[in-house]
PDB file of N, CA and C in Angstrom:
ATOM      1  N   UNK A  18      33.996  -5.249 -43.579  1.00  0.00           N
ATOM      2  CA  UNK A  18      32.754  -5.642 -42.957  1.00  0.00           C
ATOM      3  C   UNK A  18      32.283  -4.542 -42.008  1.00  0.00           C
ATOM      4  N   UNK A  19      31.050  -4.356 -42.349  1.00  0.00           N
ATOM      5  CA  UNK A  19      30.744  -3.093 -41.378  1.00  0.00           C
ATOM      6  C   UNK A  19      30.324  -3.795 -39.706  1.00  0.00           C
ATOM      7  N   UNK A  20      30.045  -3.288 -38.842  1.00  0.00           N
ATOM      8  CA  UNK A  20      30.017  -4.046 -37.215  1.00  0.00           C
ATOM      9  C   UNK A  20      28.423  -3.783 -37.143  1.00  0.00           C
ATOM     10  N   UNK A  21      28.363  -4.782 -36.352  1.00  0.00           N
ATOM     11  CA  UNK A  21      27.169  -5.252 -36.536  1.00  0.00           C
ATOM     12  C   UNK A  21      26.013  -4.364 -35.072  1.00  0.00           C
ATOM     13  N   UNK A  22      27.068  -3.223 -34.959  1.00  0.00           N
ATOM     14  CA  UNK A  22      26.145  -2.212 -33.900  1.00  0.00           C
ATOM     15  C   UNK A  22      25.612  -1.357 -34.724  1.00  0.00           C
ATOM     16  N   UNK A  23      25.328  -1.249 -35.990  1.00  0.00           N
ATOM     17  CA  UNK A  23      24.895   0.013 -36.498  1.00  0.00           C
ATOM     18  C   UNK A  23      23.510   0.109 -36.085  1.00  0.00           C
ATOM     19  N   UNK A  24      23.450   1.819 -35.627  1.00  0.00           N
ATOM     20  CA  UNK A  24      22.476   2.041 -35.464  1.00  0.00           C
ATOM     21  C   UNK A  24      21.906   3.350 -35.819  1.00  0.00           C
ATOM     22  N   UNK A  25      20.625   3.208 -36.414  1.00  0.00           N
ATOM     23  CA  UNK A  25      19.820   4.161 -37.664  1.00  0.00           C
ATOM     24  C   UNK A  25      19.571   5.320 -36.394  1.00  0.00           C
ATOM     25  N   UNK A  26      19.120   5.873 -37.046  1.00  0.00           N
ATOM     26  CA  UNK A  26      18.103   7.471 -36.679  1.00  0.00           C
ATOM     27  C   UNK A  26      16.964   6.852 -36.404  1.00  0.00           C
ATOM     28  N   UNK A  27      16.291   5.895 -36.732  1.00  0.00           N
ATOM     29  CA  UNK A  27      15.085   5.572 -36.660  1.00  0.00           C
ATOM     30  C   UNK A  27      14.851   4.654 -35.221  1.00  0.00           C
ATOM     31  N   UNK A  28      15.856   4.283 -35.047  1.00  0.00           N
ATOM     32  CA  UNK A  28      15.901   3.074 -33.989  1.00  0.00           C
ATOM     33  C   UNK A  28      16.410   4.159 -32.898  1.00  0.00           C
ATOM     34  N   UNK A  29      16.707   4.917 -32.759  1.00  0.00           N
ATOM     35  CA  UNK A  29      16.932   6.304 -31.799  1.00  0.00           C
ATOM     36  C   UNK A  29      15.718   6.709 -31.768  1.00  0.00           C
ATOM     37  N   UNK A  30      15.284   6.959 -32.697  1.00  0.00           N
ATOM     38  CA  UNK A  30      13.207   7.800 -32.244  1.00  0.00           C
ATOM     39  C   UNK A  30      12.253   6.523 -31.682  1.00  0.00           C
ATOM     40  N   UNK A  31      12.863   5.620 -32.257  1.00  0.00           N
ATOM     41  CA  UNK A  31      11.813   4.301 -31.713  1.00  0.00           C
ATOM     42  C   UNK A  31      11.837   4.513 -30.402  1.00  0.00           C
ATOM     43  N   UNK A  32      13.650   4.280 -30.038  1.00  0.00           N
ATOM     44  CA  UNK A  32      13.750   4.068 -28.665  1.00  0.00           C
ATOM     45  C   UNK A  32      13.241   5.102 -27.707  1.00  0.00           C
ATOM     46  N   UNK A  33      13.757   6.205 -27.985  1.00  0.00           N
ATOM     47  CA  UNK A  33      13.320   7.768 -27.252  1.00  0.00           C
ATOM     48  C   UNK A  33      11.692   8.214 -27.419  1.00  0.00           C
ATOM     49  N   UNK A  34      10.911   7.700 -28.706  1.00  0.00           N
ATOM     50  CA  UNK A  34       9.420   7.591 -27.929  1.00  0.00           C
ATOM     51  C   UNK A  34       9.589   6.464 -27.104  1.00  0.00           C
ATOM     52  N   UNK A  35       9.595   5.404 -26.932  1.00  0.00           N
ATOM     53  CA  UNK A  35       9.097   4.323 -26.147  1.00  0.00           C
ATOM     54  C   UNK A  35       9.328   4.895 -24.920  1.00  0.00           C
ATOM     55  N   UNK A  36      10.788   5.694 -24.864  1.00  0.00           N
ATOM     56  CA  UNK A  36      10.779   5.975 -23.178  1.00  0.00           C
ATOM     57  C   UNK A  36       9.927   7.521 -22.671  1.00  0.00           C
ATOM     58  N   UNK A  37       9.582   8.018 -23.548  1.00  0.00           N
ATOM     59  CA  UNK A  37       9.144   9.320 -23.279  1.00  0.00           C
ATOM     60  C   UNK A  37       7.673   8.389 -23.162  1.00  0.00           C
ATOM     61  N   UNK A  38       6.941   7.580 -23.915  1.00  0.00           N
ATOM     62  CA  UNK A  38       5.918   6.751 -23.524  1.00  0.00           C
ATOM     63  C   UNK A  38       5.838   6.641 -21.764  1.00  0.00           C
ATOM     64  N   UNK A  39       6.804   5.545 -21.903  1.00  0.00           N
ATOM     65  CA  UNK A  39       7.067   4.936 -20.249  1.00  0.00           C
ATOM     66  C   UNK A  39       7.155   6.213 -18.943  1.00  0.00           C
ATOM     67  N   UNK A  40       7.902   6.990 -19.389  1.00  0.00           N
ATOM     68  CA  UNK A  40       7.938   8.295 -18.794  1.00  0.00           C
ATOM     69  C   UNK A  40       6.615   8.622 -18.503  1.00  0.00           C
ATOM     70  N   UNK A  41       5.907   9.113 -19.775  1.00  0.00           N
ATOM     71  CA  UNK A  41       4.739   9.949 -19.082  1.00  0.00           C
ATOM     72  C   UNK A  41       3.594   9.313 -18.074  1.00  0.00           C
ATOM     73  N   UNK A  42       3.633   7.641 -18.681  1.00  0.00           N
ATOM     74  CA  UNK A  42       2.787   6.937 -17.409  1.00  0.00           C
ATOM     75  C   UNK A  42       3.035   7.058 -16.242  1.00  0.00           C
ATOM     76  N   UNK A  43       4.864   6.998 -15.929  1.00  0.00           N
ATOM     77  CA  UNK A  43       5.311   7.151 -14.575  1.00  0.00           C
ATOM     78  C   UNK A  43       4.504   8.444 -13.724  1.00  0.00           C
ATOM     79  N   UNK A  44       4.745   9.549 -15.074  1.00  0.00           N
ATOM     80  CA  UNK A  44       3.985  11.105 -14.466  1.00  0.00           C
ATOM     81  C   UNK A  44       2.606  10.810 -14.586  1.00  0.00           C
ATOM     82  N   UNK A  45       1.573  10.138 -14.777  1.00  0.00           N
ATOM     83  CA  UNK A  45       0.412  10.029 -14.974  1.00  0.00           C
ATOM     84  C   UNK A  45       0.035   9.463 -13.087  1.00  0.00           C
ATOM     85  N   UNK A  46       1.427   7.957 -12.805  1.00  0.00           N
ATOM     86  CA  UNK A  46       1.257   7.391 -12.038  1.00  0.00           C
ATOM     87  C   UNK A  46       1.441   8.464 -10.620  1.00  0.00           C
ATOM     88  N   UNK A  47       2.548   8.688 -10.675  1.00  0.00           N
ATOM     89  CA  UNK A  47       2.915  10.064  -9.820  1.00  0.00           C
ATOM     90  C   UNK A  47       1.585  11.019  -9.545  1.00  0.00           C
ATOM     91  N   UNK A  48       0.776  11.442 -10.054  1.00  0.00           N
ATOM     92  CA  UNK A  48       0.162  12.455 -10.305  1.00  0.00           C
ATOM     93  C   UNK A  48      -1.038  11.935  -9.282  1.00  0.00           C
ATOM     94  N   UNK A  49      -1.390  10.103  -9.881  1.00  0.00           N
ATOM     95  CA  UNK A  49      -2.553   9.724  -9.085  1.00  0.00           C
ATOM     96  C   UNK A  49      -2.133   9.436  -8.214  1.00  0.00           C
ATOM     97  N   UNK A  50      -1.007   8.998  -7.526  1.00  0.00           N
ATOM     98  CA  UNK A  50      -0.411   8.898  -5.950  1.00  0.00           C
ATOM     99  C   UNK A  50      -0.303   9.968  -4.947  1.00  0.00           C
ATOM    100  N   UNK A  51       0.125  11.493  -6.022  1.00  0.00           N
ATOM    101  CA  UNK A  51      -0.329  12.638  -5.267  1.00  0.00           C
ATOM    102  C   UNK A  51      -1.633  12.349  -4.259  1.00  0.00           C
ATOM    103  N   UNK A  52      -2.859  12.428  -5.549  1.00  0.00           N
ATOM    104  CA  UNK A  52      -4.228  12.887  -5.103  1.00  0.00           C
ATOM    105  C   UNK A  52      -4.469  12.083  -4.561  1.00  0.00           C
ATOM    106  N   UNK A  53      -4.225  10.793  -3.877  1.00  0.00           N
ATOM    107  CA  UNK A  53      -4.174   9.249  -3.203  1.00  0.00           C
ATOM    108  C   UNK A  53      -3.860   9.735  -1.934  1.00  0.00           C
ATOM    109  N   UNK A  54      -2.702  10.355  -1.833  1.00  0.00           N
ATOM    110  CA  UNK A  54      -2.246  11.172  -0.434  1.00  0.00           C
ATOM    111  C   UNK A  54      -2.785  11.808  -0.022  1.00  0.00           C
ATOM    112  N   UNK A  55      -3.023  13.285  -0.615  1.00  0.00           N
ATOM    113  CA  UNK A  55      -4.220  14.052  -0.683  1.00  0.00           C
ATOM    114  C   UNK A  55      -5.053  13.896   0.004  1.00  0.00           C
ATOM    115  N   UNK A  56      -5.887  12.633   0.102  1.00  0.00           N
ATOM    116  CA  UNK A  56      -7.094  12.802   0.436  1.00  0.00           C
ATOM    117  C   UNK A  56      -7.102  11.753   1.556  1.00  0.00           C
ATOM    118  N   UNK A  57      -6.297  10.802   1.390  1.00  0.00           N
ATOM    119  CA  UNK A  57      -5.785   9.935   2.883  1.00  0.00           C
ATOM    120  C   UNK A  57      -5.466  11.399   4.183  1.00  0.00           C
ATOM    121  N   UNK A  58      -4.412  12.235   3.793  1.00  0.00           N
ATOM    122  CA  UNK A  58      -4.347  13.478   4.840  1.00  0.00           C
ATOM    123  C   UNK A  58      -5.728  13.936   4.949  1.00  0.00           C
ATOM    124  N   UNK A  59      -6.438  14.200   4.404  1.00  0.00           N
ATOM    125  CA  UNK A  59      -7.402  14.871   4.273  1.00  0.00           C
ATOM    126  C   UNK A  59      -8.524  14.179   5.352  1.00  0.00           C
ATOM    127  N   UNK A  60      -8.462  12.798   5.478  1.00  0.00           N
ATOM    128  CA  UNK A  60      -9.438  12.096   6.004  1.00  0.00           C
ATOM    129  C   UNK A  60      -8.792  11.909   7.813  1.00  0.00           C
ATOM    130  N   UNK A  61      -7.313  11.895   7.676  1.00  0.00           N
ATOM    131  CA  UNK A  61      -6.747  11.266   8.476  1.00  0.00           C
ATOM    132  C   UNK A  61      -6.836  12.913   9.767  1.00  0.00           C
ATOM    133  N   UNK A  62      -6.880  13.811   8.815  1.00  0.00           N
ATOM    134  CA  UNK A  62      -7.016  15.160   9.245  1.00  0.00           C
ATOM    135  C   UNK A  62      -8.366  15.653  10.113  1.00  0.00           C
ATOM    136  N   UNK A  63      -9.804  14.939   9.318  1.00  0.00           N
ATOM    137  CA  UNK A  63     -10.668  14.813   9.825  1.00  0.00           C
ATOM    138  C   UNK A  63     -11.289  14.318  11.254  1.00  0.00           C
ATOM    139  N   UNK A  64     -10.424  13.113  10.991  1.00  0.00           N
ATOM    140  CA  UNK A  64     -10.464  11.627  12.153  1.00  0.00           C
ATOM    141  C   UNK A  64      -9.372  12.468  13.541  1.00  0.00           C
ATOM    142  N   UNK A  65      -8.319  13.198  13.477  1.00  0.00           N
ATOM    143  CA  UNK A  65      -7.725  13.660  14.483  1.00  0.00           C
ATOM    144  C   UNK A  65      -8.593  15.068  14.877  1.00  0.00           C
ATOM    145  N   UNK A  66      -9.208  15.330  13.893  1.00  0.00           N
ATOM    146  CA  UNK A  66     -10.222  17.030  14.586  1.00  0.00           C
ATOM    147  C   UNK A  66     -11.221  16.387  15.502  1.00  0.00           C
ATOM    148  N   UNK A  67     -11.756  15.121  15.071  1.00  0.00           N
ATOM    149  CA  UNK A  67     -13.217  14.418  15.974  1.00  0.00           C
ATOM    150  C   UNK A  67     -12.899  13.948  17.120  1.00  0.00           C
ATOM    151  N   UNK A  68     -11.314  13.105  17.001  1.00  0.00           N
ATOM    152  CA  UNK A  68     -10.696  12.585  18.262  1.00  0.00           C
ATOM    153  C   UNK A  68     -10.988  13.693  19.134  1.00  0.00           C
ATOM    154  N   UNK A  69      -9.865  14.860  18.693  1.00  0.00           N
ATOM    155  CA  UNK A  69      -9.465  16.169  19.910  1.00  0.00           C
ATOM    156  C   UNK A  69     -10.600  16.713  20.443  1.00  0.00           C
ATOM    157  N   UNK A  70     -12.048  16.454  19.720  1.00  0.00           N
ATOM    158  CA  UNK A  70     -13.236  16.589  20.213  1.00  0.00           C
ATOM    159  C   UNK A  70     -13.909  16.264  20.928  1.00  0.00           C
ATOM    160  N   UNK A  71     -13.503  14.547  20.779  1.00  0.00           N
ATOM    161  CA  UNK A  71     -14.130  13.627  21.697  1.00  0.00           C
ATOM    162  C   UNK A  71     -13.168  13.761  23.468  1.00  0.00           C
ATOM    163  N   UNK A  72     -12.071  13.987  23.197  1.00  0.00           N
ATOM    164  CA  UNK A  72     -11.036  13.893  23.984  1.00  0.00           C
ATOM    165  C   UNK A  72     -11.292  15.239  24.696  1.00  0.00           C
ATOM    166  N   UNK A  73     -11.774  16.258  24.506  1.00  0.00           N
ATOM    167  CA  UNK A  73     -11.466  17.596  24.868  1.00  0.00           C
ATOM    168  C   UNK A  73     -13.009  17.451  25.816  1.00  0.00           C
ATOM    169  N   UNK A  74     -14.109  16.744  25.319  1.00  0.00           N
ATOM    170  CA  UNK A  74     -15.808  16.995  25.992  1.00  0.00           C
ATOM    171  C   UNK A  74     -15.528  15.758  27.330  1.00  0.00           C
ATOM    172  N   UNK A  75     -14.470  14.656  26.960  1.00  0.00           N
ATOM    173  CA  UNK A  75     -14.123  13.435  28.018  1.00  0.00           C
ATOM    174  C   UNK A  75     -13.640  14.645  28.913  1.00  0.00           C
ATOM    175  N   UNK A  76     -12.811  15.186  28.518  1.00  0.00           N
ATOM    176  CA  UNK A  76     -12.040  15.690  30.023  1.00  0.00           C
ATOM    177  C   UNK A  76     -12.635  17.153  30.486  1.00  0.00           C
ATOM    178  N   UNK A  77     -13.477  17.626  29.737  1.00  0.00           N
ATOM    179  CA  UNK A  77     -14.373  18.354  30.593  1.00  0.00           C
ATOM    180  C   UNK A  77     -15.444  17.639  31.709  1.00  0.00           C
ATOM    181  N   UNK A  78     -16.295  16.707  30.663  1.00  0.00           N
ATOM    182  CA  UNK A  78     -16.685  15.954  31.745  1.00  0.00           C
ATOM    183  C   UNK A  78     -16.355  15.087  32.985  1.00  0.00           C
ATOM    184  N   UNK A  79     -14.862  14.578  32.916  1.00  0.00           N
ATOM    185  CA  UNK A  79     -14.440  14.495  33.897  1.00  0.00           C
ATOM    186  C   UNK A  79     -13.993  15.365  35.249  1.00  0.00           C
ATOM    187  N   UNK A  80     -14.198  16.605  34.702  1.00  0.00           N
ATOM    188  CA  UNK A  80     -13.633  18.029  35.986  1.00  0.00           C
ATOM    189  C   UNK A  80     -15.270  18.028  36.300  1.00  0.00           C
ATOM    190  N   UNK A  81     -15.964  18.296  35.181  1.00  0.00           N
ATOM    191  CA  UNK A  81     -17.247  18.576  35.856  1.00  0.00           C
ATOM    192  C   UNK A  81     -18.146  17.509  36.676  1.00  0.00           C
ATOM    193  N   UNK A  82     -17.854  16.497  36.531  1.00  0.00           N
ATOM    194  CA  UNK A  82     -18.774  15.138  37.113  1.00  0.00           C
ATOM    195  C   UNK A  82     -18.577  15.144  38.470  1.00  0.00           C
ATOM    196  N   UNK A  83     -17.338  15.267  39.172  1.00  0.00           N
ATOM    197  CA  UNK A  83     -17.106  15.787  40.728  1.00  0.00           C
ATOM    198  C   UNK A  83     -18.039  16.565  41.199  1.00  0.00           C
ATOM    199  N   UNK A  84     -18.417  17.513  40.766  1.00  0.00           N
ATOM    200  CA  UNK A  84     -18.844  18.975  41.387  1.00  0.00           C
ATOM    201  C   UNK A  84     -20.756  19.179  41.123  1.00  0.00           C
ATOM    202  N   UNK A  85     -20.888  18.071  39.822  1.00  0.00           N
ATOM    203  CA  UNK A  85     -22.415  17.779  40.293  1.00  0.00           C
ATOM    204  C   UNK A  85     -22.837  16.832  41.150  1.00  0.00           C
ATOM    205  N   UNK A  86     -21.653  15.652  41.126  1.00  0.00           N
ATOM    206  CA  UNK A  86     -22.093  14.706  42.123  1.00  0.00           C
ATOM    207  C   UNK A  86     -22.188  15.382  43.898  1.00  0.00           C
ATOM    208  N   UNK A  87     -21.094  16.278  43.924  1.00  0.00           N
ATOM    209  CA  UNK A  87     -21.059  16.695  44.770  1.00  0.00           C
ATOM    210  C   UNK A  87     -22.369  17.589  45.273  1.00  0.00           C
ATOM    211  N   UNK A  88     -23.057  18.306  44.125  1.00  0.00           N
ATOM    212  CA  UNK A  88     -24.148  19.224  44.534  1.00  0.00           C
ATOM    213  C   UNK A  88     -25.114  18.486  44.466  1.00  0.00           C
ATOM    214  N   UNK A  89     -25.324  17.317  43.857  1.00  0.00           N
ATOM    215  CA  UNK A  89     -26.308  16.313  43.978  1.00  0.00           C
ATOM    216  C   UNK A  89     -26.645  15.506  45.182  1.00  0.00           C
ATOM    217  N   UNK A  90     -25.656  15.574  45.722  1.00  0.00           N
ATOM    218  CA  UNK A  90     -25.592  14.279  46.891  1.00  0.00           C
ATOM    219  C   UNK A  90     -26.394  14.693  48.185  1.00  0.00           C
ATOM    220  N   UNK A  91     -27.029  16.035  48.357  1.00  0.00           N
ATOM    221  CA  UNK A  91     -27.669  16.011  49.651  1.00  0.00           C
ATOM    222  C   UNK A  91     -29.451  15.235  49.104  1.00  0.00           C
ATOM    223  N   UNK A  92     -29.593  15.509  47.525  1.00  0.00           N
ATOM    224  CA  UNK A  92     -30.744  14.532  46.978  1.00  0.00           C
ATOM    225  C   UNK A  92     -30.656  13.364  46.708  1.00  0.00           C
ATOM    226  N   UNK A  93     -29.693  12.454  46.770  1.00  0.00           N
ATOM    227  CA  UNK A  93     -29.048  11.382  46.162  1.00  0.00           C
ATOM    228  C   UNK A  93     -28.965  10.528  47.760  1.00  0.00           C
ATOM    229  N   UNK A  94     -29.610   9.505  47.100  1.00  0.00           N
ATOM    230  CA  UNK A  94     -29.089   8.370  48.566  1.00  0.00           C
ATOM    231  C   UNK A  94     -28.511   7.691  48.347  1.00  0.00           C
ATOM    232  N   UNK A  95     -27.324   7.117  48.385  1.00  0.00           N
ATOM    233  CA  UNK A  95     -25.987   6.223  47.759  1.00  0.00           C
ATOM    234  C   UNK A  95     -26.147   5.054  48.390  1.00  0.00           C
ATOM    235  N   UNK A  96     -27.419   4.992  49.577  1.00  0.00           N
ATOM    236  CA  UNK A  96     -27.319   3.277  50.304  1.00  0.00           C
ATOM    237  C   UNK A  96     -26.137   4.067  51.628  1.00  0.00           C
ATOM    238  N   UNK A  97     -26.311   4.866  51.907  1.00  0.00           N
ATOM    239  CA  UNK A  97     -25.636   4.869  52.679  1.00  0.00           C
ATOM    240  C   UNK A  97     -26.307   4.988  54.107  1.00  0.00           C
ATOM    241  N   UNK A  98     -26.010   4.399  55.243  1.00  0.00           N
ATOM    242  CA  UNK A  98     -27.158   4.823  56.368  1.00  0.00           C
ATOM    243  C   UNK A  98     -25.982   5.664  57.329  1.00  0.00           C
ATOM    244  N   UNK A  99     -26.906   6.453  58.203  1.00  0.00           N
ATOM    245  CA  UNK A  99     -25.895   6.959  58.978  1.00  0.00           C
ATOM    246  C   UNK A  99     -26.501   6.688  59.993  1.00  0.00           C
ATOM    247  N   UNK A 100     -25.283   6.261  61.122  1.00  0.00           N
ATOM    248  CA  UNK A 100     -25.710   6.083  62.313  1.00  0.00           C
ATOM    249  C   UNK A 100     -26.513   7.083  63.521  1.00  0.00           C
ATOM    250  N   UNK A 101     -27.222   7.273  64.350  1.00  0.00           N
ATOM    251  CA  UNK A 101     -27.584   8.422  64.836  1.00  0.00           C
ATOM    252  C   UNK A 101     -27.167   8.180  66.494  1.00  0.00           C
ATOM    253  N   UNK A 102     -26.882   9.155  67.455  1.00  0.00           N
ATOM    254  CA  UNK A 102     -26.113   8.658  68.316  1.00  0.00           C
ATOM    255  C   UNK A 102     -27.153   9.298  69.417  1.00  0.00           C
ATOM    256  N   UNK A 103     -27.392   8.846  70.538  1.00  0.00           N
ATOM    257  CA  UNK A 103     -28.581   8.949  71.591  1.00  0.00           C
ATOM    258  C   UNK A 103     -28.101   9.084  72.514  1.00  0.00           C
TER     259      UNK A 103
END
């Protein structure tokens, strides 16, 4: 009685396309997860250049806002009265 594992040449190419099939989707899948990343960095890259922008004109304007208020203030009346002494 021959055993009942025999197995053809043909059922070897079946199997070995099916996985070279499955395979190349994986690389198809791979490939679009790359360019998925890609362009997430790409955006995420963008969004940290605008921050450091926004962040960099905040803290200028904060050094500079002292020093006009300061040159402003002999035109500027804040409500403040000053007493005058007789």
């Amino acid at each position: 009685m021959p055993p009942n594992d025999d197995v053809s040449h043909g059922d070897i190419y079946h199997k070995l396309g099916s996985l070279e099939g499955k395979l190349e989707t994986v690389l198809l899948q791979l490939g679009d997860r790359k360019s998925d990343l890609a362009s997430i960095f790409a955006r995420l890259r963008e969004i940290e250049i605008k921050t450091a922008i926004g962040v960099g004109i905040a803290i200028a304007f904060s050094v500079l806002l002292p020093f006009i208020v300061q040159a402003a203030a002999p035109k500027l009346h804040f409500n403040v009265h000053e007493e005058r002494q007789q």
